[in-house]
């Protein structure tokens, strides 16, 4: 699965406590040849390591170990190298498995616990900058799932919606003197109320920036009958036929998306500047990590490709030689940045990814604190 499938509901389910052991396997992967030739070998080695860990764990029965190994074998068979991104996450219990391919690197790890390891999924989701786009017309509304990688129709939350078709009623038209305007017709208004209701529920379940596209009367009616579209980051006053191809939707949305990105960048810069003025600013991994653990962070800005391995010593972080792994030292954190991002989001902070080197003077990561 891809990170755009990681809704708040899915994440809650993945984090749920499970009968021990819930196995999480993560590893970096490669998108292109010749580097991707090593990925199947590394995956088989990690699966073998997972099997040894299961066999050696006194808390795991032979039956459970065998069932999880069978699920891992099925997961390996499902991995599609043609869709490889920057990392692979395999989650397995005796009852099933999931395979996630992520556009963000993750270290080689095998973890046995009473819940799945989700920090790499959460960080990749945040980095993808997901958004919703709604194309709306008098007789239909289509929901689009957008990320940095593209856009696609998403069938969820009752979308796509199509207005019920009623046969022509000459007697009604005769009574009112003429065919009513499409966007003043009560049936159309009722349809738009349904669109607003579904959109409101969707944004509550999976909050993301929203973009809307449709003819001006359609956008005006959507605002008139409800509240959900009023907070849209961007609007495109353009006709939206039901069969509009994804490439055309993305092309029409592009100016609004770029403006939305500019506004988001300016907002981050403003919040960090205000934090410096108010002495509520943290810069560098050690300071930000401490503030996250204390629940003080309101905003974290982190460079796109910032990843580092550290050792946790006396509540502080120490750099370690390149290539050091957690297998050599239990205090090593190979994915501390992803762990930090997940903890910050759990604490209600905003997490934004910024261009590489834009935070070089602050150690690649910075935060605006609540207090």
PDB file of N, CA and C in Angstrom, residues 1-102:
ATOM      1  N   UNK A   1       0.838  -1.195   0.000  1.00  0.00           N
ATOM      2  CA  UNK A   1       0.000   0.000   0.000  1.00  0.00           C
ATOM      3  C   UNK A   1       0.873   1.244   0.000  1.00  0.00           C
ATOM      4  N   UNK A   2       0.285   2.353  -0.441  1.00  0.00           N
ATOM      5  CA  UNK A   2       0.985   3.621  -0.462  1.00  0.00           C
ATOM      6  C   UNK A   2       0.542   4.471   0.720  1.00  0.00           C
ATOM      7  N   UNK A   3       1.333   5.520   1.016  1.00  0.00           N
ATOM      8  CA  UNK A   3       1.046   6.325   2.189  1.00  0.00           C
ATOM      9  C   UNK A   3      -0.268   7.083   2.088  1.00  0.00           C
ATOM     10  N   UNK A   4      -0.798   7.310   0.878  1.00  0.00           N
ATOM     11  CA  UNK A   4      -2.066   8.026   0.795  1.00  0.00           C
ATOM     12  C   UNK A   4      -3.219   7.197   1.355  1.00  0.00           C
ATOM     13  N   UNK A   5      -2.978   5.893   1.576  1.00  0.00           N
ATOM     14  CA  UNK A   5      -3.996   5.051   2.201  1.00  0.00           C
ATOM     15  C   UNK A   5      -3.944   5.138   3.719  1.00  0.00           C
ATOM     16  N   UNK A   6      -2.976   5.873   4.262  1.00  0.00           N
ATOM     17  CA  UNK A   6      -2.794   5.953   5.703  1.00  0.00           C
ATOM     18  C   UNK A   6      -3.683   7.053   6.279  1.00  0.00           C
ATOM     19  N   UNK A   7      -4.956   6.768   6.435  1.00  0.00           N
ATOM     20  CA  UNK A   7      -5.882   7.712   7.048  1.00  0.00           C
ATOM     21  C   UNK A   7      -5.713   7.660   8.566  1.00  0.00           C
ATOM     22  N   UNK A   8      -6.353   8.609   9.249  1.00  0.00           N
ATOM     23  CA  UNK A   8      -6.299   8.617  10.706  1.00  0.00           C
ATOM     24  C   UNK A   8      -6.861   7.317  11.271  1.00  0.00           C
ATOM     25  N   UNK A   9      -7.929   6.807  10.644  1.00  0.00           N
ATOM     26  CA  UNK A   9      -8.514   5.560  11.102  1.00  0.00           C
ATOM     27  C   UNK A   9      -7.590   4.375  10.922  1.00  0.00           C
ATOM     28  N   UNK A  10      -6.926   4.305   9.774  1.00  0.00           N
ATOM     29  CA  UNK A  10      -5.970   3.217   9.533  1.00  0.00           C
ATOM     30  C   UNK A  10      -4.821   3.295  10.528  1.00  0.00           C
ATOM     31  N   UNK A  11      -4.335   4.502  10.788  1.00  0.00           N
ATOM     32  CA  UNK A  11      -3.233   4.665  11.730  1.00  0.00           C
ATOM     33  C   UNK A  11      -3.637   4.221  13.134  1.00  0.00           C
ATOM     34  N   UNK A  12      -4.847   4.575  13.565  1.00  0.00           N
ATOM     35  CA  UNK A  12      -5.313   4.117  14.880  1.00  0.00           C
ATOM     36  C   UNK A  12      -5.352   2.599  14.941  1.00  0.00           C
ATOM     37  N   UNK A  13      -5.816   1.985  13.860  1.00  0.00           N
ATOM     38  CA  UNK A  13      -5.879   0.521  13.842  1.00  0.00           C
ATOM     39  C   UNK A  13      -4.489  -0.097  13.899  1.00  0.00           C
ATOM     40  N   UNK A  14      -3.530   0.492  13.172  1.00  0.00           N
ATOM     41  CA  UNK A  14      -2.174  -0.045  13.176  1.00  0.00           C
ATOM     42  C   UNK A  14      -1.510   0.093  14.533  1.00  0.00           C
ATOM     43  N   UNK A  15      -1.845   1.153  15.269  1.00  0.00           N
ATOM     44  CA  UNK A  15      -1.231   1.389  16.571  1.00  0.00           C
ATOM     45  C   UNK A  15      -1.889   0.601  17.688  1.00  0.00           C
ATOM     46  N   UNK A  16      -2.987  -0.055  17.391  1.00  0.00           N
ATOM     47  CA  UNK A  16      -3.717  -0.778  18.428  1.00  0.00           C
ATOM     48  C   UNK A  16      -2.851  -1.880  19.041  1.00  0.00           C
ATOM     49  N   UNK A  17      -3.060  -2.116  20.326  1.00  0.00           N
ATOM     50  CA  UNK A  17      -2.344  -3.197  21.015  1.00  0.00           C
ATOM     51  C   UNK A  17      -2.835  -4.539  20.484  1.00  0.00           C
ATOM     52  N   UNK A  18      -1.888  -5.447  20.238  1.00  0.00           N
ATOM     53  CA  UNK A  18      -2.195  -6.759  19.674  1.00  0.00           C
ATOM     54  C   UNK A  18      -1.572  -7.849  20.528  1.00  0.00           C
ATOM     55  N   UNK A  19      -2.055  -9.071  20.370  1.00  0.00           N
ATOM     56  CA  UNK A  19      -1.380 -10.184  21.052  1.00  0.00           C
ATOM     57  C   UNK A  19       0.076 -10.264  20.587  1.00  0.00           C
ATOM     58  N   UNK A  20       0.987 -10.399  21.531  1.00  0.00           N
ATOM     59  CA  UNK A  20       2.404 -10.497  21.180  1.00  0.00           C
ATOM     60  C   UNK A  20       2.650 -11.799  20.413  1.00  0.00           C
ATOM     61  N   UNK A  21       3.465 -11.739  19.325  1.00  0.00           N
ATOM     62  CA  UNK A  21       4.208 -10.595  18.825  1.00  0.00           C
ATOM     63  C   UNK A  21       3.571 -10.001  17.555  1.00  0.00           C
ATOM     64  N   UNK A  22       3.572  -8.665  17.479  1.00  0.00           N
ATOM     65  CA  UNK A  22       3.310  -7.979  16.214  1.00  0.00           C
ATOM     66  C   UNK A  22       4.672  -7.648  15.622  1.00  0.00           C
ATOM     67  N   UNK A  23       4.929  -8.143  14.420  1.00  0.00           N
ATOM     68  CA  UNK A  23       6.259  -8.005  13.816  1.00  0.00           C
ATOM     69  C   UNK A  23       6.273  -6.868  12.802  1.00  0.00           C
ATOM     70  N   UNK A  24       7.260  -5.989  12.937  1.00  0.00           N
ATOM     71  CA  UNK A  24       7.460  -4.894  11.976  1.00  0.00           C
ATOM     72  C   UNK A  24       8.838  -5.054  11.353  1.00  0.00           C
ATOM     73  N   UNK A  25       8.880  -5.038  10.046  1.00  0.00           N
ATOM     74  CA  UNK A  25      10.137  -5.160   9.309  1.00  0.00           C
ATOM     75  C   UNK A  25      10.271  -3.937   8.411  1.00  0.00           C
ATOM     76  N   UNK A  26      11.379  -3.222   8.498  1.00  0.00           N
ATOM     77  CA  UNK A  26      11.604  -2.059   7.642  1.00  0.00           C
ATOM     78  C   UNK A  26      12.974  -2.181   6.978  1.00  0.00           C
ATOM     79  N   UNK A  27      13.091  -1.618   5.772  1.00  0.00           N
ATOM     80  CA  UNK A  27      14.372  -1.630   5.078  1.00  0.00           C
ATOM     81  C   UNK A  27      14.369  -0.572   3.978  1.00  0.00           C
ATOM     82  N   UNK A  28      15.535  -0.016   3.681  1.00  0.00           N
ATOM     83  CA  UNK A  28      15.620   0.902   2.537  1.00  0.00           C
ATOM     84  C   UNK A  28      15.532   0.128   1.234  1.00  0.00           C
ATOM     85  N   UNK A  29      14.973   0.741   0.206  1.00  0.00           N
ATOM     86  CA  UNK A  29      14.904   0.133  -1.123  1.00  0.00           C
ATOM     87  C   UNK A  29      15.363   1.150  -2.159  1.00  0.00           C
ATOM     88  N   UNK A  30      15.438   0.696  -3.392  1.00  0.00           N
ATOM     89  CA  UNK A  30      15.956   1.535  -4.475  1.00  0.00           C
ATOM     90  C   UNK A  30      14.960   1.531  -5.627  1.00  0.00           C
ATOM     91  N   UNK A  31      14.812   2.679  -6.262  1.00  0.00           N
ATOM     92  CA  UNK A  31      13.816   2.835  -7.325  1.00  0.00           C
ATOM     93  C   UNK A  31      14.294   2.309  -8.676  1.00  0.00           C
ATOM     94  N   UNK A  32      15.588   2.317  -8.912  1.00  0.00           N
ATOM     95  CA  UNK A  32      16.100   2.016 -10.251  1.00  0.00           C
ATOM     96  C   UNK A  32      17.282   1.055 -10.195  1.00  0.00           C
ATOM     97  N   UNK A  33      17.588   0.471 -11.364  1.00  0.00           N
ATOM     98  CA  UNK A  33      18.751  -0.395 -11.519  1.00  0.00           C
ATOM     99  C   UNK A  33      20.009   0.489 -11.596  1.00  0.00           C
ATOM    100  N   UNK A  34      21.156  -0.061 -11.247  1.00  0.00           N
ATOM    101  CA  UNK A  34      21.388  -1.427 -10.778  1.00  0.00           C
ATOM    102  C   UNK A  34      21.208  -1.594  -9.279  1.00  0.00           C
ATOM    103  N   UNK A  35      20.977  -0.490  -8.543  1.00  0.00           N
ATOM    104  CA  UNK A  35      20.918  -0.583  -7.078  1.00  0.00           C
ATOM    105  C   UNK A  35      19.791  -1.474  -6.592  1.00  0.00           C
ATOM    106  N   UNK A  36      18.666  -1.522  -7.347  1.00  0.00           N
ATOM    107  CA  UNK A  36      17.527  -2.290  -6.859  1.00  0.00           C
ATOM    108  C   UNK A  36      17.757  -3.797  -6.915  1.00  0.00           C
ATOM    109  N   UNK A  37      18.830  -4.243  -7.556  1.00  0.00           N
ATOM    110  CA  UNK A  37      19.111  -5.682  -7.620  1.00  0.00           C
ATOM    111  C   UNK A  37      19.397  -6.262  -6.236  1.00  0.00           C
ATOM    112  N   UNK A  38      19.872  -5.429  -5.319  1.00  0.00           N
ATOM    113  CA  UNK A  38      20.211  -5.909  -3.979  1.00  0.00           C
ATOM    114  C   UNK A  38      18.989  -6.027  -3.074  1.00  0.00           C
ATOM    115  N   UNK A  39      17.890  -5.377  -3.442  1.00  0.00           N
ATOM    116  CA  UNK A  39      16.743  -5.319  -2.533  1.00  0.00           C
ATOM    117  C   UNK A  39      16.146  -6.685  -2.223  1.00  0.00           C
ATOM    118  N   UNK A  40      15.900  -7.568  -3.206  1.00  0.00           N
ATOM    119  CA  UNK A  40      15.332  -8.879  -2.871  1.00  0.00           C
ATOM    120  C   UNK A  40      16.228  -9.687  -1.933  1.00  0.00           C
ATOM    121  N   UNK A  41      17.537  -9.570  -2.101  1.00  0.00           N
ATOM    122  CA  UNK A  41      18.459 -10.304  -1.232  1.00  0.00           C
ATOM    123  C   UNK A  41      18.373  -9.773   0.192  1.00  0.00           C
ATOM    124  N   UNK A  42      18.362  -8.441   0.331  1.00  0.00           N
ATOM    125  CA  UNK A  42      18.280  -7.853   1.668  1.00  0.00           C
ATOM    126  C   UNK A  42      16.955  -8.200   2.336  1.00  0.00           C
ATOM    127  N   UNK A  43      15.893  -8.246   1.541  1.00  0.00           N
ATOM    128  CA  UNK A  43      14.595  -8.598   2.105  1.00  0.00           C
ATOM    129  C   UNK A  43      14.595 -10.039   2.602  1.00  0.00           C
ATOM    130  N   UNK A  44      15.135 -10.961   1.809  1.00  0.00           N
ATOM    131  CA  UNK A  44      15.190 -12.358   2.246  1.00  0.00           C
ATOM    132  C   UNK A  44      16.026 -12.500   3.519  1.00  0.00           C
ATOM    133  N   UNK A  45      17.127 -11.753   3.601  1.00  0.00           N
ATOM    134  CA  UNK A  45      17.965 -11.809   4.805  1.00  0.00           C
ATOM    135  C   UNK A  45      17.219 -11.296   6.031  1.00  0.00           C
ATOM    136  N   UNK A  46      16.457 -10.223   5.856  1.00  0.00           N
ATOM    137  CA  UNK A  46      15.688  -9.688   6.979  1.00  0.00           C
ATOM    138  C   UNK A  46      14.577 -10.646   7.405  1.00  0.00           C
ATOM    139  N   UNK A  47      13.932 -11.276   6.427  1.00  0.00           N
ATOM    140  CA  UNK A  47      12.904 -12.261   6.753  1.00  0.00           C
ATOM    141  C   UNK A  47      13.515 -13.433   7.507  1.00  0.00           C
ATOM    142  N   UNK A  48      14.704 -13.857   7.105  1.00  0.00           N
ATOM    143  CA  UNK A  48      15.396 -14.930   7.822  1.00  0.00           C
ATOM    144  C   UNK A  48      15.730 -14.496   9.248  1.00  0.00           C
ATOM    145  N   UNK A  49      16.198 -13.239   9.391  1.00  0.00           N
ATOM    146  CA  UNK A  49      16.485 -12.732  10.739  1.00  0.00           C
ATOM    147  C   UNK A  49      15.223 -12.720  11.590  1.00  0.00           C
ATOM    148  N   UNK A  50      14.100 -12.304  10.982  1.00  0.00           N
ATOM    149  CA  UNK A  50      12.840 -12.294  11.716  1.00  0.00           C
ATOM    150  C   UNK A  50      12.464 -13.701  12.177  1.00  0.00           C
ATOM    151  N   UNK A  51      12.688 -14.680  11.307  1.00  0.00           N
ATOM    152  CA  UNK A  51      12.401 -16.059  11.693  1.00  0.00           C
ATOM    153  C   UNK A  51      13.259 -16.514  12.858  1.00  0.00           C
ATOM    154  N   UNK A  52      14.542 -16.171  12.852  1.00  0.00           N
ATOM    155  CA  UNK A  52      15.427 -16.529  13.969  1.00  0.00           C
ATOM    156  C   UNK A  52      14.971 -15.852  15.256  1.00  0.00           C
ATOM    157  N   UNK A  53      14.555 -14.585  15.153  1.00  0.00           N
ATOM    158  CA  UNK A  53      14.095 -13.868  16.341  1.00  0.00           C
ATOM    159  C   UNK A  53      12.840 -14.525  16.921  1.00  0.00           C
ATOM    160  N   UNK A  54      11.937 -14.918  16.046  1.00  0.00           N
ATOM    161  CA  UNK A  54      10.717 -15.577  16.505  1.00  0.00           C
ATOM    162  C   UNK A  54      11.040 -16.900  17.195  1.00  0.00           C
ATOM    163  N   UNK A  55      11.921 -17.704  16.594  1.00  0.00           N
ATOM    164  CA  UNK A  55      12.263 -19.010  17.158  1.00  0.00           C
ATOM    165  C   UNK A  55      12.969 -18.878  18.501  1.00  0.00           C
ATOM    166  N   UNK A  56      13.732 -17.798  18.668  1.00  0.00           N
ATOM    167  CA  UNK A  56      14.519 -17.632  19.889  1.00  0.00           C
ATOM    168  C   UNK A  56      13.731 -16.979  21.017  1.00  0.00           C
ATOM    169  N   UNK A  57      12.558 -16.464  20.730  1.00  0.00           N
ATOM    170  CA  UNK A  57      11.786 -15.733  21.736  1.00  0.00           C
ATOM    171  C   UNK A  57      10.938 -16.721  22.540  1.00  0.00           C
ATOM    172  N   UNK A  58      11.181 -16.839  23.846  1.00  0.00           N
ATOM    173  CA  UNK A  58      10.423 -17.819  24.645  1.00  0.00           C
ATOM    174  C   UNK A  58       8.945 -17.484  24.771  1.00  0.00           C
ATOM    175  N   UNK A  59       8.575 -16.240  24.460  1.00  0.00           N
ATOM    176  CA  UNK A  59       7.165 -15.855  24.564  1.00  0.00           C
ATOM    177  C   UNK A  59       6.364 -16.255  23.336  1.00  0.00           C
ATOM    178  N   UNK A  60       7.046 -16.754  22.298  1.00  0.00           N
ATOM    179  CA  UNK A  60       6.384 -17.065  21.031  1.00  0.00           C
ATOM    180  C   UNK A  60       6.313 -18.582  20.859  1.00  0.00           C
ATOM    181  N   UNK A  61       5.104 -19.111  20.729  1.00  0.00           N
ATOM    182  CA  UNK A  61       4.951 -20.553  20.528  1.00  0.00           C
ATOM    183  C   UNK A  61       5.404 -20.953  19.133  1.00  0.00           C
ATOM    184  N   UNK A  62       5.666 -22.242  18.966  1.00  0.00           N
ATOM    185  CA  UNK A  62       6.084 -22.715  17.645  1.00  0.00           C
ATOM    186  C   UNK A  62       4.987 -22.493  16.615  1.00  0.00           C
ATOM    187  N   UNK A  63       3.739 -22.675  17.023  1.00  0.00           N
ATOM    188  CA  UNK A  63       2.630 -22.491  16.092  1.00  0.00           C
ATOM    189  C   UNK A  63       2.529 -21.040  15.642  1.00  0.00           C
ATOM    190  N   UNK A  64       2.680 -20.112  16.597  1.00  0.00           N
ATOM    191  CA  UNK A  64       2.605 -18.693  16.252  1.00  0.00           C
ATOM    192  C   UNK A  64       3.766 -18.297  15.356  1.00  0.00           C
ATOM    193  N   UNK A  65       4.964 -18.771  15.688  1.00  0.00           N
ATOM    194  CA  UNK A  65       6.134 -18.449  14.870  1.00  0.00           C
ATOM    195  C   UNK A  65       5.940 -18.951  13.440  1.00  0.00           C
ATOM    196  N   UNK A  66       5.428 -20.147  13.294  1.00  0.00           N
ATOM    197  CA  UNK A  66       5.214 -20.710  11.960  1.00  0.00           C
ATOM    198  C   UNK A  66       4.175 -19.900  11.195  1.00  0.00           C
ATOM    199  N   UNK A  67       3.115 -19.466  11.885  1.00  0.00           N
ATOM    200  CA  UNK A  67       2.063 -18.684  11.218  1.00  0.00           C
ATOM    201  C   UNK A  67       2.599 -17.336  10.742  1.00  0.00           C
ATOM    202  N   UNK A  68       3.422 -16.688  11.573  1.00  0.00           N
ATOM    203  CA  UNK A  68       3.968 -15.384  11.178  1.00  0.00           C
ATOM    204  C   UNK A  68       4.961 -15.557  10.030  1.00  0.00           C
ATOM    205  N   UNK A  69       5.778 -16.606  10.079  1.00  0.00           N
ATOM    206  CA  UNK A  69       6.704 -16.849   8.960  1.00  0.00           C
ATOM    207  C   UNK A  69       5.941 -17.055   7.662  1.00  0.00           C
ATOM    208  N   UNK A  70       4.794 -17.745   7.738  1.00  0.00           N
ATOM    209  CA  UNK A  70       3.978 -17.952   6.534  1.00  0.00           C
ATOM    210  C   UNK A  70       3.441 -16.615   6.018  1.00  0.00           C
ATOM    211  N   UNK A  71       3.037 -15.736   6.929  1.00  0.00           N
ATOM    212  CA  UNK A  71       2.558 -14.410   6.508  1.00  0.00           C
ATOM    213  C   UNK A  71       3.695 -13.601   5.883  1.00  0.00           C
ATOM    214  N   UNK A  72       4.893 -13.701   6.437  1.00  0.00           N
ATOM    215  CA  UNK A  72       6.040 -12.996   5.854  1.00  0.00           C
ATOM    216  C   UNK A  72       6.333 -13.497   4.444  1.00  0.00           C
ATOM    217  N   UNK A  73       6.228 -14.808   4.248  1.00  0.00           N
ATOM    218  CA  UNK A  73       6.453 -15.359   2.906  1.00  0.00           C
ATOM    219  C   UNK A  73       5.419 -14.822   1.918  1.00  0.00           C
ATOM    220  N   UNK A  74       4.174 -14.705   2.360  1.00  0.00           N
ATOM    221  CA  UNK A  74       3.138 -14.152   1.482  1.00  0.00           C
ATOM    222  C   UNK A  74       3.424 -12.683   1.189  1.00  0.00           C
ATOM    223  N   UNK A  75       3.890 -11.967   2.192  1.00  0.00           N
ATOM    224  CA  UNK A  75       4.211 -10.554   1.991  1.00  0.00           C
ATOM    225  C   UNK A  75       5.332 -10.386   0.976  1.00  0.00           C
ATOM    226  N   UNK A  76       6.363 -11.223   1.079  1.00  0.00           N
ATOM    227  CA  UNK A  76       7.481 -11.155   0.129  1.00  0.00           C
ATOM    228  C   UNK A  76       6.982 -11.387  -1.285  1.00  0.00           C
ATOM    229  N   UNK A  77       6.068 -12.336  -1.445  1.00  0.00           N
ATOM    230  CA  UNK A  77       5.525 -12.610  -2.780  1.00  0.00           C
ATOM    231  C   UNK A  77       4.740 -11.424  -3.332  1.00  0.00           C
ATOM    232  N   UNK A  78       4.190 -10.591  -2.448  1.00  0.00           N
ATOM    233  CA  UNK A  78       3.382  -9.444  -2.884  1.00  0.00           C
ATOM    234  C   UNK A  78       4.213  -8.225  -3.269  1.00  0.00           C
ATOM    235  N   UNK A  79       5.447  -8.173  -2.823  1.00  0.00           N
ATOM    236  CA  UNK A  79       6.271  -6.994  -3.083  1.00  0.00           C
ATOM    237  C   UNK A  79       6.509  -6.870  -4.588  1.00  0.00           C
ATOM    238  N   UNK A  80       6.141  -5.736  -5.131  1.00  0.00           N
ATOM    239  CA  UNK A  80       6.299  -5.486  -6.556  1.00  0.00           C
ATOM    240  C   UNK A  80       7.509  -4.579  -6.766  1.00  0.00           C
ATOM    241  N   UNK A  81       8.628  -5.114  -7.283  1.00  0.00           N
ATOM    242  CA  UNK A  81       9.825  -4.282  -7.452  1.00  0.00           C
ATOM    243  C   UNK A  81       9.616  -3.128  -8.429  1.00  0.00           C
ATOM    244  N   UNK A  82       8.618  -3.245  -9.305  1.00  0.00           N
ATOM    245  CA  UNK A  82       8.356  -2.162 -10.256  1.00  0.00           C
ATOM    246  C   UNK A  82       7.777  -0.934  -9.555  1.00  0.00           C
ATOM    247  N   UNK A  83       7.254  -1.115  -8.361  1.00  0.00           N
ATOM    248  CA  UNK A  83       6.673   0.004  -7.611  1.00  0.00           C
ATOM    249  C   UNK A  83       7.583   0.437  -6.462  1.00  0.00           C
ATOM    250  N   UNK A  84       8.801  -0.044  -6.449  1.00  0.00           N
ATOM    251  CA  UNK A  84       9.711   0.268  -5.347  1.00  0.00           C
ATOM    252  C   UNK A  84       9.937   1.768  -5.232  1.00  0.00           C
ATOM    253  N   UNK A  85       9.955   2.248  -3.998  1.00  0.00           N
ATOM    254  CA  UNK A  85      10.245   3.646  -3.720  1.00  0.00           C
ATOM    255  C   UNK A  85      11.522   3.699  -2.885  1.00  0.00           C
ATOM    256  N   UNK A  86      11.484   4.365  -1.741  1.00  0.00           N
ATOM    257  CA  UNK A  86      12.706   4.538  -0.958  1.00  0.00           C
ATOM    258  C   UNK A  86      12.788   3.625   0.252  1.00  0.00           C
ATOM    259  N   UNK A  87      11.687   2.992   0.617  1.00  0.00           N
ATOM    260  CA  UNK A  87      11.745   2.021   1.712  1.00  0.00           C
ATOM    261  C   UNK A  87      10.551   1.086   1.638  1.00  0.00           C
ATOM    262  N   UNK A  88      10.686  -0.009   2.374  1.00  0.00           N
ATOM    263  CA  UNK A  88       9.649  -1.031   2.442  1.00  0.00           C
ATOM    264  C   UNK A  88       9.346  -1.289   3.909  1.00  0.00           C
ATOM    265  N   UNK A  89       8.049  -1.387   4.234  1.00  0.00           N
ATOM    266  CA  UNK A  89       7.613  -1.727   5.584  1.00  0.00           C
ATOM    267  C   UNK A  89       6.671  -2.922   5.473  1.00  0.00           C
ATOM    268  N   UNK A  90       6.984  -3.974   6.206  1.00  0.00           N
ATOM    269  CA  UNK A  90       6.136  -5.160   6.260  1.00  0.00           C
ATOM    270  C   UNK A  90       5.677  -5.332   7.701  1.00  0.00           C
ATOM    271  N   UNK A  91       4.375  -5.444   7.882  1.00  0.00           N
ATOM    272  CA  UNK A  91       3.772  -5.636   9.202  1.00  0.00           C
ATOM    273  C   UNK A  91       3.073  -6.986   9.199  1.00  0.00           C
ATOM    274  N   UNK A  92       3.304  -7.794  10.247  1.00  0.00           N
ATOM    275  CA  UNK A  92       2.726  -9.141  10.230  1.00  0.00           C
ATOM    276  C   UNK A  92       2.405  -9.628  11.634  1.00  0.00           C
ATOM    277  N   UNK A  93       1.284 -10.336  11.736  1.00  0.00           N
ATOM    278  CA  UNK A  93       0.945 -11.133  12.908  1.00  0.00           C
ATOM    279  C   UNK A  93       0.591 -12.527  12.407  1.00  0.00           C
ATOM    280  N   UNK A  94       0.172 -13.381  13.314  1.00  0.00           N
ATOM    281  CA  UNK A  94      -0.232 -14.723  12.901  1.00  0.00           C
ATOM    282  C   UNK A  94      -1.492 -14.697  12.047  1.00  0.00           C
ATOM    283  N   UNK A  95      -2.233 -13.595  12.083  1.00  0.00           N
ATOM    284  CA  UNK A  95      -3.522 -13.524  11.408  1.00  0.00           C
ATOM    285  C   UNK A  95      -3.495 -12.778  10.083  1.00  0.00           C
ATOM    286  N   UNK A  96      -2.374 -12.133   9.726  1.00  0.00           N
ATOM    287  CA  UNK A  96      -2.362 -11.382   8.481  1.00  0.00           C
ATOM    288  C   UNK A  96      -1.118 -10.526   8.351  1.00  0.00           C
ATOM    289  N   UNK A  97      -1.053  -9.776   7.252  1.00  0.00           N
ATOM    290  CA  UNK A  97       0.121  -8.942   6.999  1.00  0.00           C
ATOM    291  C   UNK A  97      -0.272  -7.740   6.144  1.00  0.00           C
ATOM    292  N   UNK A  98       0.595  -6.735   6.137  1.00  0.00           N
ATOM    293  CA  UNK A  98       0.458  -5.577   5.265  1.00  0.00           C
ATOM    294  C   UNK A  98       1.824  -5.222   4.706  1.00  0.00           C
ATOM    295  N   UNK A  99       1.819  -4.722   3.477  1.00  0.00           N
ATOM    296  CA  UNK A  99       3.056  -4.294   2.818  1.00  0.00           C
ATOM    297  C   UNK A  99       2.893  -2.834   2.424  1.00  0.00           C
ATOM    298  N   UNK A 100       3.826  -1.994   2.842  1.00  0.00           N
ATOM    299  CA  UNK A 100       3.803  -0.562   2.520  1.00  0.00           C
ATOM    300  C   UNK A 100       5.103  -0.191   1.813  1.00  0.00           C
ATOM    301  N   UNK A 101       4.992   0.519   0.698  1.00  0.00           N
ATOM    302  CA  UNK A 101       6.152   1.031  -0.022  1.00  0.00           C
ATOM    303  C   UNK A 101       6.138   2.550   0.089  1.00  0.00           C
ATOM    304  N   UNK A 102       7.230   3.105   0.636  1.00  0.00           N
ATOM    305  CA  UNK A 102       7.228   4.502   1.073  1.00  0.00           C
ATOM    306  C   UNK A 102       8.229   5.349   0.287  1.00  0.00           C
TER     307      UNK A 102
END
